[in-house]
Structure formats: structure tokens, C-alpha cells
Amino acid sequence: IPPYMVAEAMSSLHGLDLRWSSPITPTEMQYVEQYVKARYPEFFAKAGDARNLPVLTEDQEYIDENGRNTPGAAGPDEFKRKSPSAGQAKEWGVKKMPLEQSRLLDILTQKATSIATYTDSLSSIPEIHARNTLLRHLGVTDEDYLVVFTSSLKESMMMVGESYPFCRYMNFMTVLSEEVDWIREFASYKEAKVIVAPSNWLNLRIAGSQLSQNFRRKSKQQSPNLKGLFAFPAAENGGTRNSLHWVSEAQRNSWHVLLDASNLRLCDDQLNLTFHKPDYVLCTLSGVVGHSTTMTCLLVRRSSFGS
């Protein structure tokens, strides 16, 4: 059983203080096997096991080989069609804007493939646990985002700047302060227009704001489907939170959005991305089992990019 499946199963045991450095007990392993068989039957089907195992869902019935109805269950073929992993692979195949050949693209392609094919062996169990913890804090799932752990905020931003397909007539609009914005240099080098916006543009109380006007401004490029990248902080240095409304408004007007949440403590500060999903999220995570230091994370929304 791949490590990420073990981590997911063990994380579902509420109240368990799991020490990842120690081997799990036979009883825990039995629970893991039952969990994986119930949620990922196609994984066992590849090995000739659990081929006809019913899978619990909320709204379907499964008729087993003896003709019995099992309420709230679906057959293996139906599960495979609707399973999270199958959906992930399909969603990643929807290409809205190909990233340029880069280190980030290589990492994302490898992660998407390994998750979809149950070969996530390059990820350690502590890393998988950290990923699950992060996604849970943000109110999203691994169907929504791929998570890349980096050494620093600067490295995360440089990976974005290197891979994002900036070009002439495309824009990079940023509300990030210059000392922490390592993307604008890449945008300028690729001849994109850099718009440095003041933080008061994020004030929703200002009618007809400059920010909204820039979002709606027509693009000069032949294809109006993408105007560029908009980057803004989730909170100001003084602690004032910025509205996530700007995420959805920018996306409705054909912009990708980068949300810098690195100055929030996700364990303490609430940041729910259920309704407003940026294309990139920069954040830090601390207090994770197996990690003694704060982790820097870059989340990339699956449905926004393709190789």
C-alpha cells in the first residue's frame, strides 16, 4: 500500500497521536487495509484482490454478484469512474494555460501522475501528513490543489515567475511589496506589463475601484481568454485581512490569481478557500508532526494549468 494511502487512513483515526517515525501496529495495519479496500478498490483490483468489493457512497446502490442490493454503494467500475484519483487525472488534463518548461512544471507533472497511478512513493509519510494538514486548514482537497514544499518564500515565487507564461501584451498586476515580490522581475524579462497597485486598491468600500477597472480592461492580445497574473496578500503587515472577493472577480475577468498567505499562521488564523480558489497560494505551516521547523508551501490549482 503506497505511503500516502497509509497516511490518509491513519489520519482518519480521530484522536490518534500518531508518531510517524514508528511502525504501525498489526491492528492499525488491518484498519489501513480495510480503509483502502473501501475507498480505493481499484488499487487492489490491479493485484487481483477486492475486485468485487462494494464501495460506500452517498447516493447509489450496488448489486453484488448474488443479486443483492447494497444501499449507498457503487460497483468497482462506477467507483473508478468517479473516484477522486480518476477525477484528478481528468481535471489535470484540462489545459487552460500551459506552464512553460520549468522545474515547477516537472514537479507538478510528476506529482499529478504519481497520485493518479498510486505511485506516490517519492513523498515521505511526514510530507503526506503535512500536505493533508495544510489542505484541511484551507478547506480544500488534493482534487483542487497540488502541493509543493519549498525551502523559502523566495524559491516559491521564483518557481512561479519562471514557469508562468508571461509574454508581450500580458499583465502582471501586483499588490505585493517590492521586497517580497520576486515575480515581477520575471514578468519584466518576458516583456509583460507590470502594474504595481497600492494596497488601498483592495478596499471594497471604494466605489468604482481602480482594481476592478484594471480587471475589466480589454486585453490587446488576440486571445482575450487570459489577461495575466494578479498577486495580492491575504493580510497586510498590520494584520488587516483582505477580502477573497478579489480572487473570484479577477478570475471572472480572465486573470489568474496568486494569494500570498505567508504572513498568516494557518494553525491559528482561519483561511477558507472553499468558495474562492486562487490559482496559486503561498503559505507557511508549522506544528506538523515529523517537522520541527516551519514549512513553506506552494499550492497550484489543478484546473488552472496543464502541461
XYZ file of C-alpha atoms in Angstrom:
307
model
C 0.000 0.000 0.000
C 1.519 3.375 -1.006
C 2.614 5.652 1.860
C 0.097 8.389 1.081
C -2.784 5.888 1.412
C -1.404 4.749 4.769
C -1.135 8.374 5.901
C -4.675 9.160 4.781
C -6.095 6.117 6.564
C -4.232 6.815 9.793
C -5.282 10.474 9.690
C -8.899 9.335 9.696
C -8.482 7.831 13.170
C -9.715 10.733 15.280
C -7.749 11.434 18.421
C -4.795 9.296 17.394
C -1.436 10.779 18.339
C 0.413 9.110 15.505
C 4.197 9.124 15.698
C 5.226 8.735 12.099
C 8.738 7.552 12.878
C 7.408 4.368 14.472
C 5.918 1.386 12.610
C 2.176 0.975 12.897
C 0.769 -1.964 14.829
C -0.825 -5.032 13.180
C -4.246 -3.801 14.299
C -3.628 -0.408 12.733
C -2.397 -2.065 9.551
C -5.588 -4.097 9.411
C -7.567 -0.869 9.662
C -5.465 0.662 6.878
C -6.164 -2.302 4.589
C -9.893 -2.103 5.250
C -9.877 1.650 4.661
C -8.000 1.358 1.363
C -10.194 -1.510 0.146
C -13.294 0.540 0.871
C -12.096 3.795 -0.679
C -9.671 2.643 -3.372
C -10.866 -0.791 -4.555
C -9.309 -0.382 -7.994
C -5.876 -0.355 -6.347
C -6.465 -3.868 -5.021
C -8.138 -4.904 -8.264
C -4.802 -4.438 -10.016
C -3.375 -7.084 -7.713
C -6.376 -9.380 -8.194
C -7.882 -8.577 -4.783
C -11.168 -6.914 -3.765
C -12.336 -6.875 -7.375
C -15.999 -7.066 -6.381
C -15.832 -5.162 -3.126
C -18.764 -2.708 -2.727
C -17.756 0.881 -2.055
C -19.862 3.093 0.199
C -21.114 6.299 -1.355
C -23.987 8.580 -0.501
C -26.428 8.176 -3.343
C -26.060 4.843 -5.136
C -26.893 1.172 -4.825
C -24.650 -1.682 -5.834
C -25.950 -5.086 -6.889
C -23.420 -7.731 -5.964
C -22.754 -10.982 -7.797
C -25.585 -12.696 -5.866
C -28.142 -10.099 -6.918
C -28.364 -8.379 -3.521
C -28.788 -4.632 -3.263
C -26.359 -2.774 -1.035
C -27.771 0.699 -0.213
C -25.310 3.535 -0.596
C -22.723 1.523 -2.505
C -21.338 1.555 -6.020
C -19.648 -1.138 -8.049
C -15.919 -1.042 -8.771
C -16.330 0.246 -12.326
C -18.593 3.071 -11.210
C -16.214 3.980 -8.402
C -13.287 4.042 -10.755
C -15.143 6.475 -12.948
C -15.989 8.775 -10.037
C -13.080 8.188 -7.702
C -11.023 11.210 -6.559
C -7.909 9.910 -8.282
C -9.675 9.415 -11.592
C -11.129 12.911 -11.298
C -7.717 14.334 -10.508
C -6.173 12.857 -13.622
C -9.059 14.047 -15.785
C -9.002 17.562 -14.317
C -5.253 17.862 -14.804
C -5.817 17.035 -18.467
C -7.980 20.163 -18.936
C -5.455 22.624 -20.315
C -6.335 26.277 -19.756
C -2.829 27.721 -19.857
C 0.251 25.525 -20.299
C 3.105 26.416 -17.993
C 6.476 26.955 -19.588
C 9.086 24.239 -19.325
C 10.496 24.661 -15.843
C 11.293 22.972 -12.582
C 7.781 23.664 -11.286
C 6.167 22.056 -14.327
C 8.319 18.945 -13.869
C 7.349 18.692 -10.192
C 3.634 19.187 -10.865
C 3.586 16.658 -13.684
C 5.358 14.102 -11.515
C 3.018 14.693 -8.576
C -0.147 14.538 -10.681
C 0.975 11.309 -12.323
C 2.084 9.618 -9.098
C -1.157 10.448 -7.277
C -3.324 9.283 -10.175
C -1.455 5.973 -10.501
C -0.912 5.253 -6.779
C 2.866 5.561 -7.078
C 3.376 8.458 -4.692
C 6.450 6.738 -3.323
C 8.686 9.798 -3.587
C 6.715 11.505 -0.835
C 7.575 10.595 2.737
C 4.808 9.886 5.221
C 5.590 13.100 7.197
C 5.305 15.082 3.959
C 1.980 13.434 3.130
C 0.729 14.171 6.631
C 1.824 17.816 6.255
C 0.049 18.051 2.902
C -3.181 16.648 4.324
C -2.962 19.002 7.316
C -2.435 22.017 5.054
C -5.333 21.173 2.745
C -7.599 20.609 5.726
C -6.728 24.041 7.184
C -7.593 25.665 3.851
C -10.863 23.792 3.370
C -9.777 22.198 0.076
C -8.694 18.745 -1.111
C -5.966 17.241 -3.254
C -8.525 17.202 -6.065
C -8.306 21.011 -6.001
C -4.588 21.624 -5.477
C -1.177 20.070 -5.874
C 1.169 20.982 -3.012
C 4.872 21.730 -3.467
C 7.099 22.193 -0.411
C 9.973 24.633 -0.901
C 12.861 25.976 1.147
C 11.638 29.587 1.235
C 9.035 32.051 0.041
C 11.565 33.402 -2.441
C 12.034 29.982 -4.019
C 8.262 29.532 -4.331
C 7.830 32.878 -6.066
C 10.756 32.303 -8.388
C 9.263 28.964 -9.426
C 6.015 30.750 -10.275
C 7.776 33.524 -12.167
C 9.927 31.098 -14.128
C 7.034 28.867 -15.184
C 4.201 31.345 -15.754
C 3.772 32.076 -19.496
C 4.252 35.840 -19.377
C 4.605 37.494 -22.776
C 4.079 40.810 -24.542
C 0.557 42.229 -24.065
C 0.111 40.114 -20.936
C -0.008 41.718 -17.483
C 1.368 41.141 -14.038
C -0.584 43.219 -11.537
C 0.795 43.055 -8.019
C -0.124 44.477 -4.633
C 2.837 42.723 -3.006
C 5.621 44.886 -1.618
C 8.740 45.025 -3.740
C 10.998 43.434 -1.128
C 8.954 40.203 -1.125
C 7.871 40.148 -4.775
C 10.275 38.029 -6.795
C 7.847 37.527 -9.694
C 7.853 40.988 -11.255
C 11.443 40.597 -12.466
C 10.447 37.512 -14.476
C 7.392 39.324 -15.841
C 9.504 42.275 -16.977
C 12.109 39.999 -18.551
C 9.371 38.258 -20.563
C 8.073 41.671 -21.724
C 4.816 41.545 -19.788
C 3.341 44.791 -18.493
C 3.953 45.170 -14.746
C 1.286 47.097 -12.832
C 2.249 47.918 -9.244
C -1.002 48.566 -7.391
C -1.215 50.270 -3.974
C -2.792 48.327 -1.138
C -5.748 50.725 -0.893
C -6.976 49.347 -4.225
C -8.073 46.305 -2.222
C -10.548 48.393 -0.213
C -14.043 47.175 -1.094
C -15.608 50.389 0.213
C -14.166 52.453 -2.628
C -16.780 52.651 -5.384
C -15.523 52.016 -8.913
C -12.119 50.982 -7.645
C -9.045 51.102 -9.842
C -8.568 47.399 -9.233
C -11.939 46.492 -10.734
C -11.283 48.772 -13.699
C -7.974 47.061 -14.403
C -9.591 43.634 -14.193
C -12.202 44.600 -16.787
C -9.812 46.368 -19.140
C -9.690 44.658 -22.534
C -6.598 42.732 -23.481
C -4.545 43.731 -26.517
C -3.582 40.174 -27.358
C -5.520 38.247 -29.988
C -6.879 35.728 -27.487
C -8.786 37.503 -24.686
C -9.010 34.307 -22.631
C -6.124 35.292 -20.372
C -5.027 38.761 -19.316
C -2.267 37.808 -16.902
C -1.491 37.186 -13.253
C -2.769 39.158 -10.263
C -0.920 38.812 -6.939
C -2.046 40.139 -3.568
C -1.545 39.378 0.143
C -4.174 37.642 2.256
C -3.382 40.095 5.061
C -1.474 43.336 5.488
C 1.527 43.607 7.789
C -0.685 45.221 10.411
C -2.951 42.196 10.440
C -5.830 43.605 8.384
C -7.323 40.853 6.239
C -8.017 41.462 2.562
C -11.234 40.195 1.028
C -11.053 36.987 -1.001
C -13.744 38.526 -3.202
C -10.902 39.793 -5.391
C -9.951 36.213 -6.248
C -13.286 35.487 -7.896
C -13.611 38.904 -9.528
C -10.182 38.625 -11.129
C -10.871 35.109 -12.370
C -14.231 36.144 -13.841
C -12.312 38.707 -15.889
C -9.758 36.200 -17.242
C -6.951 36.676 -14.723
C -5.013 34.056 -12.825
C -4.604 34.866 -9.129
C -1.753 34.343 -6.676
C -2.664 34.705 -2.998
C 0.235 35.296 -0.623
C -0.860 33.954 2.766
C 2.665 33.544 4.101
C 2.131 36.087 6.899
C -0.755 34.071 8.367
C -0.389 31.249 10.875
C -2.671 28.650 9.380
C -2.914 26.735 12.648
C -4.387 29.841 14.328
C -5.745 32.068 11.532
C -8.753 30.961 9.523
C -8.267 30.930 5.733
C -11.071 29.093 3.980
C -10.654 28.687 0.225
C -13.800 26.639 -0.302
C -15.587 29.346 -2.294
C -12.713 31.485 -3.600
C -9.928 29.330 -5.046
C -6.773 31.186 -6.163
C -4.667 29.607 -8.882
C -1.578 29.851 -6.675
C -1.373 30.012 -2.891
C 1.799 30.800 -0.950
C 1.725 29.916 2.737
C 3.663 28.523 5.676
C 2.779 25.693 8.024
C 4.167 24.947 11.463
C 3.497 22.480 14.251
C 3.221 19.464 11.949
C 4.147 16.038 13.313
C 7.509 14.981 11.901
C 8.656 18.546 11.118
C 10.433 20.669 13.710
C 10.580 23.807 11.568
C 8.097 25.954 9.672
C 7.380 24.656 6.176
C 6.974 26.880 3.113
C 4.262 25.685 0.748
C 3.203 26.492 -2.807
C -0.235 25.291 -3.883
C -1.136 25.158 -7.570
C -4.749 24.748 -8.594
C -5.151 21.711 -10.805
C -7.879 23.075 -13.062
C -5.922 26.207 -13.977
C -2.882 24.769 -15.700
C -1.793 21.873 -17.867
C 1.406 20.604 -19.411
